[in-house]
XYZ file of C-alpha atoms in Angstrom:
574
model
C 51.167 96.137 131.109
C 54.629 94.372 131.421
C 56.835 93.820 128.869
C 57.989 90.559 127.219
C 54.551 88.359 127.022
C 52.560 87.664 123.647
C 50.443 89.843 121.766
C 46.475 90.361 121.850
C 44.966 87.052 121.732
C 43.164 86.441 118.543
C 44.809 89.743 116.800
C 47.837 86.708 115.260
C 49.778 88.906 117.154
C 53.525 89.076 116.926
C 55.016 87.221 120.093
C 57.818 89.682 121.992
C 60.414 86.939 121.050
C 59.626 87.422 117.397
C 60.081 90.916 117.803
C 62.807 91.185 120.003
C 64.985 89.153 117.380
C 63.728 91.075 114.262
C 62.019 88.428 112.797
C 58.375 87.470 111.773
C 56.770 84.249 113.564
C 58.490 82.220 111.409
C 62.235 81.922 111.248
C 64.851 83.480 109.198
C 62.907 87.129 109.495
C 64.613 90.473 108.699
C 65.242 93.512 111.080
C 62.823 96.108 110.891
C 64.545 98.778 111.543
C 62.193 101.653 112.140
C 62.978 105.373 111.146
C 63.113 108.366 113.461
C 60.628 110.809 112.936
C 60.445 114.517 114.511
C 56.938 115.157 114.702
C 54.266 115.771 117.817
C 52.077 114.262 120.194
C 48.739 114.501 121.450
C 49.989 113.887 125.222
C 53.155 115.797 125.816
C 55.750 114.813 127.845
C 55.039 114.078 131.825
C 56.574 117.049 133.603
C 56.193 119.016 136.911
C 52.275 119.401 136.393
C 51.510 115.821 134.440
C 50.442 117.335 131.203
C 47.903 115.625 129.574
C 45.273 117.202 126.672
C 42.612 116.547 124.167
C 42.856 117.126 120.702
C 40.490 116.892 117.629
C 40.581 115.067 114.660
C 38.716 114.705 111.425
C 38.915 112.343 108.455
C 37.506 112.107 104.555
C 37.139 110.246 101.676
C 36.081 110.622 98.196
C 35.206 114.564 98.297
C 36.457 116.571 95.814
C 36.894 119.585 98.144
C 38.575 117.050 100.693
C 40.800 120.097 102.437
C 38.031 122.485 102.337
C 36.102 120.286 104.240
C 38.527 119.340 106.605
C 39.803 122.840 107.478
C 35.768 123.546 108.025
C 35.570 120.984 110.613
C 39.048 121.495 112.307
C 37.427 124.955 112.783
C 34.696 123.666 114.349
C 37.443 121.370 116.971
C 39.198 124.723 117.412
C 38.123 124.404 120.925
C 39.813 121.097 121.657
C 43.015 122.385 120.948
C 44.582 125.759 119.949
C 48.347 124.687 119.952
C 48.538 123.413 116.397
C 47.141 122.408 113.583
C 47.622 120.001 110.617
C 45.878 118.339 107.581
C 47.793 115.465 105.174
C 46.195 114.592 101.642
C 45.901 112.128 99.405
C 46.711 113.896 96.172
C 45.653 112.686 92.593
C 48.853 111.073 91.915
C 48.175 108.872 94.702
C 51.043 110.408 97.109
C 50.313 111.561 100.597
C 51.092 115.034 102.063
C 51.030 116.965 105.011
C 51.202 120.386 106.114
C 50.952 121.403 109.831
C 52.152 124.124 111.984
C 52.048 125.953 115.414
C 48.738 128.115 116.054
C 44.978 128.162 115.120
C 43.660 126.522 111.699
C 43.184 129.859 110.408
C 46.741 130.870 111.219
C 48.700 127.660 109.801
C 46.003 127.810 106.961
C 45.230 131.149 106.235
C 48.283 132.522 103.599
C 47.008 132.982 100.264
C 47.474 129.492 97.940
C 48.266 127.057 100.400
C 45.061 125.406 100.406
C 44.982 125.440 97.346
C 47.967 124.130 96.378
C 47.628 121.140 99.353
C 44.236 120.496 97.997
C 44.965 120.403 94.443
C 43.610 116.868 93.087
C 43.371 115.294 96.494
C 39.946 113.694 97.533
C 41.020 112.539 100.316
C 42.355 114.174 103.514
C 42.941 114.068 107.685
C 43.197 116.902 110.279
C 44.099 117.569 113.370
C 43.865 120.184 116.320
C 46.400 119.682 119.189
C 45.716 121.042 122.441
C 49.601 120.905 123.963
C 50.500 121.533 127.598
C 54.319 121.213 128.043
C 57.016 120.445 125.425
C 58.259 122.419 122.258
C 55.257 124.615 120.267
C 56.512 124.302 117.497
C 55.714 122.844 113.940
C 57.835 119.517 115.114
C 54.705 118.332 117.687
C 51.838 119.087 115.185
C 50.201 115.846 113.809
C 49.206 114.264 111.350
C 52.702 112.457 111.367
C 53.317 111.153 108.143
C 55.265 107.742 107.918
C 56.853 107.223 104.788
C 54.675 107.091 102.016
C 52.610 104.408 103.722
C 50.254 105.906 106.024
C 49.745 109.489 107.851
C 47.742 108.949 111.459
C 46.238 111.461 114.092
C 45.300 110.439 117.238
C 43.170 112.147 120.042
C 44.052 110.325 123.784
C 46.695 108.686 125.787
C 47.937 105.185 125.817
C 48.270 103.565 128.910
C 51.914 102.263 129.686
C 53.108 104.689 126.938
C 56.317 105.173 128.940
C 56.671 101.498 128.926
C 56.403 101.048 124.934
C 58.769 103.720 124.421
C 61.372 101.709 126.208
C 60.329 98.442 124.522
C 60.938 100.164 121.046
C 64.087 101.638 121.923
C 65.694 98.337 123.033
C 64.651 96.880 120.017
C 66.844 100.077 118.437
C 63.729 101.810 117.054
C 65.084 105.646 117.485
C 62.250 107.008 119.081
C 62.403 111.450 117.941
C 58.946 112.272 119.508
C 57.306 111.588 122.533
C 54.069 110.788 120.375
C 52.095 108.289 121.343
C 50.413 108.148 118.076
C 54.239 107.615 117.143
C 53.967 104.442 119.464
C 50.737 103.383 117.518
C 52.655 103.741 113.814
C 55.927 102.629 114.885
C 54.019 99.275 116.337
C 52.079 98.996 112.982
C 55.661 99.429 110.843
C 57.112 96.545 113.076
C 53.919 94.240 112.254
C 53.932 94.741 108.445
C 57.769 94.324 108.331
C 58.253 91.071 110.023
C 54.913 89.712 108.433
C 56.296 90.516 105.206
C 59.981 90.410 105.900
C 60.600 93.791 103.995
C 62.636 96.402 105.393
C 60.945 99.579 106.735
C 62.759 102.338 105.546
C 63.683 105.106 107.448
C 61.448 108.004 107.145
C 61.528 111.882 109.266
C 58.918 113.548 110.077
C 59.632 117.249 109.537
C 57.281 120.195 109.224
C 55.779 120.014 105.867
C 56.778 116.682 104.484
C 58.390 116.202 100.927
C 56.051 114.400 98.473
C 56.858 110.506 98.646
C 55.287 107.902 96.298
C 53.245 105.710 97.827
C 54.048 102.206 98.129
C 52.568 100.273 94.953
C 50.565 97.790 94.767
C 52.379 94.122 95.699
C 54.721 96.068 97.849
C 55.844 97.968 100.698
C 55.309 97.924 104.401
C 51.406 98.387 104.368
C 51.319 96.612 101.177
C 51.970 92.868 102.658
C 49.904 89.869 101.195
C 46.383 89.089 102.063
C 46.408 87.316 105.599
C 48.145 87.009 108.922
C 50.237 90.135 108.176
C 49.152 91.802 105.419
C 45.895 93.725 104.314
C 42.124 91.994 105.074
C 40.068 90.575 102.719
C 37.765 92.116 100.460
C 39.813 95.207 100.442
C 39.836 95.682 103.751
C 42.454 97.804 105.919
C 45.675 96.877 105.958
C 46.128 94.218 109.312
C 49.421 95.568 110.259
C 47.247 99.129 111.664
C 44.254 96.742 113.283
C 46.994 94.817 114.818
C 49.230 97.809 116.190
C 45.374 99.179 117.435
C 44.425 96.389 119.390
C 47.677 96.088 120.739
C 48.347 99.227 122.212
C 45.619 99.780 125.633
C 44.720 102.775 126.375
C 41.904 106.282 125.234
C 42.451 107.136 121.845
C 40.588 107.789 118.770
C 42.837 107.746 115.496
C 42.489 108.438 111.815
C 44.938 107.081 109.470
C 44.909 107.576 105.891
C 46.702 105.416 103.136
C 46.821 105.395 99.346
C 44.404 102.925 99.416
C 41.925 103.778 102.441
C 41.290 105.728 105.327
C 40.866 104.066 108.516
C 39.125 105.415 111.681
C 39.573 103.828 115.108
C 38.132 104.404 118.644
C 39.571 102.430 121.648
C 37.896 99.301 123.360
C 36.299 101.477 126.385
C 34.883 104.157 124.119
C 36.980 106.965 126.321
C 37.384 109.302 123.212
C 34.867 110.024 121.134
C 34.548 110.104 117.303
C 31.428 110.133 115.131
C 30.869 109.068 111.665
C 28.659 110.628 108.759
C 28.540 111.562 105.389
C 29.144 114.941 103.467
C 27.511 115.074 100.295
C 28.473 111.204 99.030
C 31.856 111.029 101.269
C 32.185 109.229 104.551
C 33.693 110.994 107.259
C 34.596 110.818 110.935
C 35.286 112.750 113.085
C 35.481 114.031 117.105
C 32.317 115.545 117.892
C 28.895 116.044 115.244
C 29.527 120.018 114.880
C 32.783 119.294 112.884
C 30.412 117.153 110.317
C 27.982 119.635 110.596
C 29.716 122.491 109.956
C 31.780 120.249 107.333
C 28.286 120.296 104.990
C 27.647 116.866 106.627
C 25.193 114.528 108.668
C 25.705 112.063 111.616
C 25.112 108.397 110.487
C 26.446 106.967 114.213
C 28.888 107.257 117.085
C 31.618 104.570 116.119
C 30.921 101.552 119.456
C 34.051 101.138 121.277
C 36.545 98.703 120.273
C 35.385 98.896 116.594
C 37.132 100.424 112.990
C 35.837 101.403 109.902
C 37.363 101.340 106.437
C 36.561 103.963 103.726
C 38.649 102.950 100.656
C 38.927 100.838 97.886
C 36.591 98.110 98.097
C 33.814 96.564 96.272
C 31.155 97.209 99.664
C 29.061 100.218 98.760
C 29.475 101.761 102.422
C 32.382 101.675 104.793
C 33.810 98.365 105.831
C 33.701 97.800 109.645
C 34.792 94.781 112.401
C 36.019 94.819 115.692
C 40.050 95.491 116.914
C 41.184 91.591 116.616
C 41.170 90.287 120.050
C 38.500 92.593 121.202
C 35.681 91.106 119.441
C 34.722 88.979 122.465
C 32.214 89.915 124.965
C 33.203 90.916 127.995
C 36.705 91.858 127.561
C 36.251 95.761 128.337
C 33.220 97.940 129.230
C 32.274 101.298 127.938
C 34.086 103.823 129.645
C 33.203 107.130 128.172
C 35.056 110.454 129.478
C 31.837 112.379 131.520
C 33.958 114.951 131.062
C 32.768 115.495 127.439
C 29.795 116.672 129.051
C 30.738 118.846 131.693
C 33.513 120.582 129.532
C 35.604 119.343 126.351
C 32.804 119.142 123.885
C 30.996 121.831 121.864
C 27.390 122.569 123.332
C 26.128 122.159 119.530
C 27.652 118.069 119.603
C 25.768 115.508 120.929
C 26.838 112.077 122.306
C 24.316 109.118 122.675
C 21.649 110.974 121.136
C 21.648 113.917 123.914
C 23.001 117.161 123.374
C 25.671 118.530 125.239
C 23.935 122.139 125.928
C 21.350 119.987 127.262
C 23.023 117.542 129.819
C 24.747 120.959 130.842
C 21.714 122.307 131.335
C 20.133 119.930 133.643
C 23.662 119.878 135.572
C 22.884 123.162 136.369
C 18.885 122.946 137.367
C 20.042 119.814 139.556
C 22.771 122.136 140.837
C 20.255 124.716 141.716
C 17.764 122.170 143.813
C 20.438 120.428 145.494
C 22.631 123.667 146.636
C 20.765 126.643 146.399
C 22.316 130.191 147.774
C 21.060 133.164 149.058
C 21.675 135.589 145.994
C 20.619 138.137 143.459
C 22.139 137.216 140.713
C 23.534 133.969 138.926
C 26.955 134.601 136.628
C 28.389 131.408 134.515
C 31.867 131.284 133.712
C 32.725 131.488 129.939
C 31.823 129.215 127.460
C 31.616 125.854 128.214
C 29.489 127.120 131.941
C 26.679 128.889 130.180
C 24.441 126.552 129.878
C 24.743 125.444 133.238
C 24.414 128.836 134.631
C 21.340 129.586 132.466
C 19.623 126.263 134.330
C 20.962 126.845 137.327
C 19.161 130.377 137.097
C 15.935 128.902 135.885
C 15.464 126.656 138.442
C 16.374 128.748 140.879
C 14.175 131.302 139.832
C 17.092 134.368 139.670
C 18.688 136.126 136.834
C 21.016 134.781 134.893
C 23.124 137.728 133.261
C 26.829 137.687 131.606
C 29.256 139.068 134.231
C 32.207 137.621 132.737
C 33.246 138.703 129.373
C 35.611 136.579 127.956
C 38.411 137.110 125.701
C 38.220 134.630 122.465
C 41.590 134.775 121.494
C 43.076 132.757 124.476
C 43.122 129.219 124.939
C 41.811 127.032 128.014
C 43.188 127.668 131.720
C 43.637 124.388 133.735
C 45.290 123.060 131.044
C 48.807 124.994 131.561
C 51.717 123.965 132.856
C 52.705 126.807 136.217
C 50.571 128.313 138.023
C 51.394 131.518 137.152
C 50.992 131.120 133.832
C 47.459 129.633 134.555
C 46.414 132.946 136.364
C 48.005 135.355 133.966
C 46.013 133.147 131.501
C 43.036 134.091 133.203
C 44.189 137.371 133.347
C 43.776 138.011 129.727
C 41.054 135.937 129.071
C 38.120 136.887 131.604
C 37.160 140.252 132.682
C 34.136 141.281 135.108
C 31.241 143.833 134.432
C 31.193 145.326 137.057
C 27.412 146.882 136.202
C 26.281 143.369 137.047
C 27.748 142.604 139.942
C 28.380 146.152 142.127
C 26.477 145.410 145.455
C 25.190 141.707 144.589
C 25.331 138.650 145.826
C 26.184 136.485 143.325
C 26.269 132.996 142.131
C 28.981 131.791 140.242
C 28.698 128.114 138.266
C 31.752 126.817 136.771
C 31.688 123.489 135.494
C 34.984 121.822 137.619
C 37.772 122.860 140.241
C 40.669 121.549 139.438
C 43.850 123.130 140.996
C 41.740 126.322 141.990
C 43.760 128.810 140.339
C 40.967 129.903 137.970
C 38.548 130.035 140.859
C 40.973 131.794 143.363
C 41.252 134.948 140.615
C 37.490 134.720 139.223
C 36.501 134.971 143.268
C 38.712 138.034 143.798
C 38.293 139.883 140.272
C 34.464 139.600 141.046
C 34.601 141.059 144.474
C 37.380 143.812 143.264
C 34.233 144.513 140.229
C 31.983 145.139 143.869
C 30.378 141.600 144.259
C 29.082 141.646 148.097
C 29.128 137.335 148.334
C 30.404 135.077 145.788
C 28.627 131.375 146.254
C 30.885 129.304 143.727
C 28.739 126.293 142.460
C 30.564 123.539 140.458
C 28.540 121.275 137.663
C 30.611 117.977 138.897
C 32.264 116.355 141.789
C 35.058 117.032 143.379
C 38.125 116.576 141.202
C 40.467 114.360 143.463
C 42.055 112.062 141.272
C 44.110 112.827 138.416
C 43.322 112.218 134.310
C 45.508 108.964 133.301
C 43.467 109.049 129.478
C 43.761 112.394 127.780
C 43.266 115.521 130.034
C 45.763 117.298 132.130
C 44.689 117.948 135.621
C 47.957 117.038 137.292
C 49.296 115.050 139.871
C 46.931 114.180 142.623
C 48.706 116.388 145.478
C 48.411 119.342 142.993
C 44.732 118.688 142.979
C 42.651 121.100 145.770
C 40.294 118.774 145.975
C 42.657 116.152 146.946
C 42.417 116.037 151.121
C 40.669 119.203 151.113
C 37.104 119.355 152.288
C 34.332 122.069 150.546
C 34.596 124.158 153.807
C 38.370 124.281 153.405
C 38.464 124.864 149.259
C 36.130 127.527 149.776
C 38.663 129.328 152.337
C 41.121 128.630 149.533
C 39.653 130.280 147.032
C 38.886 132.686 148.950
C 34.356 132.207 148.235
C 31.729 132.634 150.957
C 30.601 129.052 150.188
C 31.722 126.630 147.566
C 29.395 123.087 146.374
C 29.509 120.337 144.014
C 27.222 118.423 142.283
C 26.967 114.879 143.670
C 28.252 112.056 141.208
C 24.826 110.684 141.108
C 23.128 113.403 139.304
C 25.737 113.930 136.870
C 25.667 110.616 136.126
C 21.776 110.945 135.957
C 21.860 114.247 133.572
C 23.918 112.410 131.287
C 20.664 109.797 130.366
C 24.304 106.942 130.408
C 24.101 104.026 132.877
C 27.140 104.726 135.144
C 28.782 101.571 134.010
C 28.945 103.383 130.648
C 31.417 106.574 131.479
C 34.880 106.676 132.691
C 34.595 108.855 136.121
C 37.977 107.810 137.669
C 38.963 111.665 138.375
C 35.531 111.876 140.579
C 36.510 108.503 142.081
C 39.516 107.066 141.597
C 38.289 103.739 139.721
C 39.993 103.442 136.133
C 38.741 101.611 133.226
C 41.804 100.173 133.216
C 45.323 101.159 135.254
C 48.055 103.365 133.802
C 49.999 100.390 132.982
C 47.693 99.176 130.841
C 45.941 96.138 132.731
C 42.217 96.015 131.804
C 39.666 96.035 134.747
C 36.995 93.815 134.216
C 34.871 90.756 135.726
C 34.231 87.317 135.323
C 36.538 86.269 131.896
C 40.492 85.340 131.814
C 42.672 85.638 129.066
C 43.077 89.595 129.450
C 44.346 91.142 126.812
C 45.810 94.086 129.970
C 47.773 90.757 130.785
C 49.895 90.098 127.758
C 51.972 92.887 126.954
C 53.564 94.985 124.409
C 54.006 92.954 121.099
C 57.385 93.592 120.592
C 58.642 93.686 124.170
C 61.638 91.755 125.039
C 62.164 88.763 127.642
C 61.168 88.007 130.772
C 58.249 90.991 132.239
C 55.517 90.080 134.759
C-alpha cells in the first residue's frame, strides 16, 4: 500500500496531509506527538529466515474472577505460543494494568500472590501467548502493550506493509521502540483520537510490568474524544479512534483491546486469524480458538465474520455491541480468506472452526491421504501432536496399525518455527525420540502434517532408521509448501523452502525417505467442508488474499481500500 493517499473510504478517515502536518481535518490542529513504548510484537523482526508466528489471545468482561479465567484459557493457547506471556486488568478503581513476562503462563504466573494481587477488584482482563521467532526474549516483546492509561491491545497476525507504516510514523516523528505491529495498530489509533480532538497524546513507555496510571476520565483524554467523527460511537459504543486505526491498517490480525470503559475485539476483513466469541457464566468473552472458552468455564456463541468488531462495555444494549470496520461494510470489498493452516497444524484438535472440529478435518486428511498414496508397510507412526489424528485415519483407512513411535518431549516448543537450522534440529533433538520396539525391522509410514524447510523430516527419517526402521514412506497431510507465509506464520523465504523447485522424487532424496507424498490441494480443501474461495492457501499456491504491501485482491468493485494508503502517510506515494 503506498504512502501519502487518503484513508479508508467511509471510515472519515484522516487524509495523509492532515496527518503529516499534525493537525485534524480541520485547520489549526495540534501535534500529536506519540510516545515510545518498549514492549513486543506478535511478528518479530524480518531476519535471515523471515520470522513470522502465531500467537493467542483472550479477552473478558464483567467476571469477577476476570484473571482466573484468562490465565485458564491462555493455558489452553499454550500451544500457539510458548515465548511469553501476558494479561492487563481493569482493576476496581478503574485503572488498567499489565503484567507479562518471558516463558509459559505457568512460569510468568505461577509465584505465589501475583494473581492475586493483579486480579484484586478487576472484572475485566486480556491475555496473550506469543509465539516469537527472532528478536530479544525477553519481558520487553511480551504483549498486551499498555498505552497510557487509555487502552491495552493484543494482537495475533501480521499487517501487510508493516515495514511501510513504520516509516510513515517515524517521519511524522512518532519514536517507534518496538517492532510491534500491534504497536502500528495503537500508535495509528493515538494519532486519530489526537487530531480529532486536538489533545496532546502524552508520552507513555511500555516497560515490563507497567506502573498503575489513571485512566482518562470521562470528557477527556485521547480515547475520550466527543461523540462523532473522532471520538467514541453512539450508544456507548467503542471509541472510533480504535475502529478507525482497524480498518486502516490491511493485513491478518485478530486484536483485543481493553479500555476503562469497554473491551473491544477485532478480526481482520479476510477472516485470516481466527477468534471466537462466547460467554462464561454471564461475561462475554473472545477469544482464539473454542478450547480457551471451554476450558475458561465458557460456551461458544459464534466465530466473529471477518471484517466485523464487537463491543463489551458500558452500554445500555443487553449483549455486546457489534458493526462492521468503517469502510469495510460494503460488499465485495474483500473475501474470506481463512488460514487452512488452522487445520492442518496451529489449532488445538479440541477447537473447532465453522462448525467442524479440527481432530476431525485432520482426520479425514489422513483417510484421503491413505486412498490417494498408499505404501507398502507394516506399520503407520504420526508425528507428535498436531499429526495424530491424521496418522490414526491414515491407519484406518489403510487398514494397518497405527501405534506411537515417536514420543515427544512436552516441554519444548514447535520446530519450523526457529530461526537456524541448527537450532531447528537440535530442537528436534530434544523434543522427539523413537521407540525403537515399534519400529525394529518395519516398514513404516510416517504422516506429518507439512514440509517446510525439511529439517524436521531429514532427522525424524534418520532417528527412525537409526531406532531399526527397514523403509520410511513419509506422507504429508497438505501440499507442497512452496511459497512463503506473508500473514502470521514463519516458514521463510521462498528459496529456503524445499519444496520450492524441488520435485517429491528429489525432497524425498533430501530427506533422505524411500518415498515422500502430499496430499493434493483439492482434498484438503474438501476435508475442510470450506468452499475454497473461503481459506487463504497462498503458501500451497502462491495467490494472496491480498499482497504484502497491502493492496486488496478482489473482482469487479473500485474504490479499494488496498489503494489508498496509510492514514497518516506523507506526500506524494503511488
Amino acid at each position: 500500500m503506498p504512502a501519502g493517499r487518503s484513508g479508508i473510504p467511509g471510515s472519515g478517515g484522516v487524509t495523509a496531509g492532515a496527518l503529516a502536518a499534525g493537525g485534524s481535518p480541520a485547520a489549526g490542529g495540534s501535534h500529536a506527538a506519540l510516545g515510545s513504548p518498549a514492549g513486543s510484537r506478535c511478528e518479530a523482526p524480518a531476519g535471515p529466515f523471515g520470522p513470522r508466528e502465531a500467537c493467542g489471545i483472550f479477552g473478558i468482561w464483567g467476571h469477577p474472577e476476570a484473571v482466573a479465567c484468562t490465565v485458564r484459557a491462555l493455558v489452553a493457547l499454550q500451544h500457539r505460543g510458548q515465548e511469553s506471556a501476558g494479561i492487563a486488568v481493569l482493576d476496581g478503581s478503574g485503572r488498567l494494568r499489565v503484567h507479562r513476562g518471558p516463558g509459559l503462563v505457568g512460569h510468568v504466573f505461577g509465584r505465589p500472590g501475583r494473581l492475586a494481587r493483579l486480579g484484586e477488584g478487576a472484572t475485566a482482563a486480556i491475555g496473550h501467548v506469543r509465539y516469537a521467532t527472532a528478536g530479544d526474549p525477553g519481558p520487553r516483546n511480551a504483549q498486551p502493550l499498555l498505552f497510557g492509561g487509555d487502552f491495552a491491545l493484543a494482537h495475533n497476525g501480521q499487517l501487510a506493509g508493516g515495514e511501510r507504516w513504520r516509516a510513515v510514523l517515524e517521519r511524522l516523528g512518532v519514536p517507534l521502540a518496538t517492532t510491534a505491529d500491534s504497536e502500528v495498530i495503537g500508535r495509528v489509533a493515538q494519532r486519530h483520537a489526537a487530531l480529532a480532538s486536538r489533545l496532546p497524546v502524552s508520552r507513555s513507555a511500555l516497560t515490563g510490568t507497567c506502573p498503575v496510571q489513571p485512566a482518562a476520565p470521562e470528557g477527556g483524554g485521547a480515547m475520550a474524544a466527543p461523540p462523532g467523527p473522532g471520538g467514541t460511537n453512539p450508544a456507548g459504543g467503542p471509541p472510533a479512534p480504535l475502529l478507525k486505526a482497524l480498518a486502516a491498517v490491511p493485513g491478518a490480525y485478530a486484536v483485543v483491546i481493553l479500555t476503562p470503559r469497554g473491551l473491544l475485539a477485532a478480526r481482520d476483513p479476510w477472516g485470516i486469524r481466527p477468534l471466537v466469541l462466547g460467554r462464561i457464566g454471564d461475561a462475554w468473552a473472545v477469544a482464539s480458538e473454542s478450547c480457551a472458552l471451554e476450558t475458561a468455564g465458557g460456551r461458544v456463541e459464534e466465530e466473529l465474520p471477518p471484517g466485523s468488531w464487537v463491543w463489551l462495555g458500558c452500554g445500555e444494549a443487553p449483549g455486546p455491541a457489534r458493526g462492521a470496520l468503517p469502510g469495510w461494510d460494503r460488499a465485495g470489498l474483500a473475501r474470506e480468506a481463512f488460514c487452512v493452516f488452522e487445520y492442518i497444524y496451529f489449532a488445538r484438535p479440541d477447537s473447532c472452526f465453522a462448525g467442524r472440529s479440527v481432530y476431525a478435518v485432520r482426520k479425514e486428511l489422513g483417510r484421503r491421504l491413505a486412498r490417494v498414496h498408499p505404501a507398502s508397510a507394516d506399520v503407520v507412526v504420526g508425528v507428535p501432536d498436531s499429526s495424530l489424528p491424521a496418522a490414526a485415519g491414515y491407519a484406518e483407512a489403510a487398514g494397518l496399525p497405527h501405534e506411537l513411535g515417536l514420543v515427544k518431549n512436552r516441554y519444548t516448543g514447535r520446530t519450523f518455527i526457529r530461526p537456524g537450522a541448527r537450532e531447528r534440529e537440535e530442537a528436534v533433538r530434544l523434543k522427539l525420540h523413537p521407540v525403537p520396539g515399534v519400529l525394529a525391522g518395519r516398514r513404516v509410514v510416517l504422516v506429518d502434517d507439512s514440509l517446510v524447510r525439511g529439517t524436521t523430516a531429514r532427522w525424524l527419517v534418520t532417528a527412525l532408521r537409526e531406532a531399526g526402521a527397514r523403509e520410511v514412506h513419509l506422507r504429508i497431510t497438505a501440499p507442497p509448501y512452496r511459497f512463503p507465509c506473508h500473514f502470521g506464520v514463519d516458514t521463510g523465504r521462498a528459496e529456503e523452502l524445499l519444496a520450492a523447485g524441488h520435485s517429491p522424487q528429489a525432497m524425498a532424496r533430501a530427506v533422505g525417505a524411500d518415498s515422500l507424498a502430499f496430499l493434493p490441494l483439492d482434498q484438503v480443501v474438501e476435508a475442510t467442508g470450506r468452499p475454497a474461495g473461503s481459506l487463504c492457501l497462498g503458501c500451497f499456491t502462491g495467490r494472496y488474499p491480498l499482497d504484502p504491501e497491502g493492496k486488496v485482491r478482489r473482482i469487479g468493485h473500485r474504490g479499494d481500500p488496498g489503494d489508498r494508503g496509510i492514514p497518516g502517510g506523507g506526500a506524494g506515494g503511488g
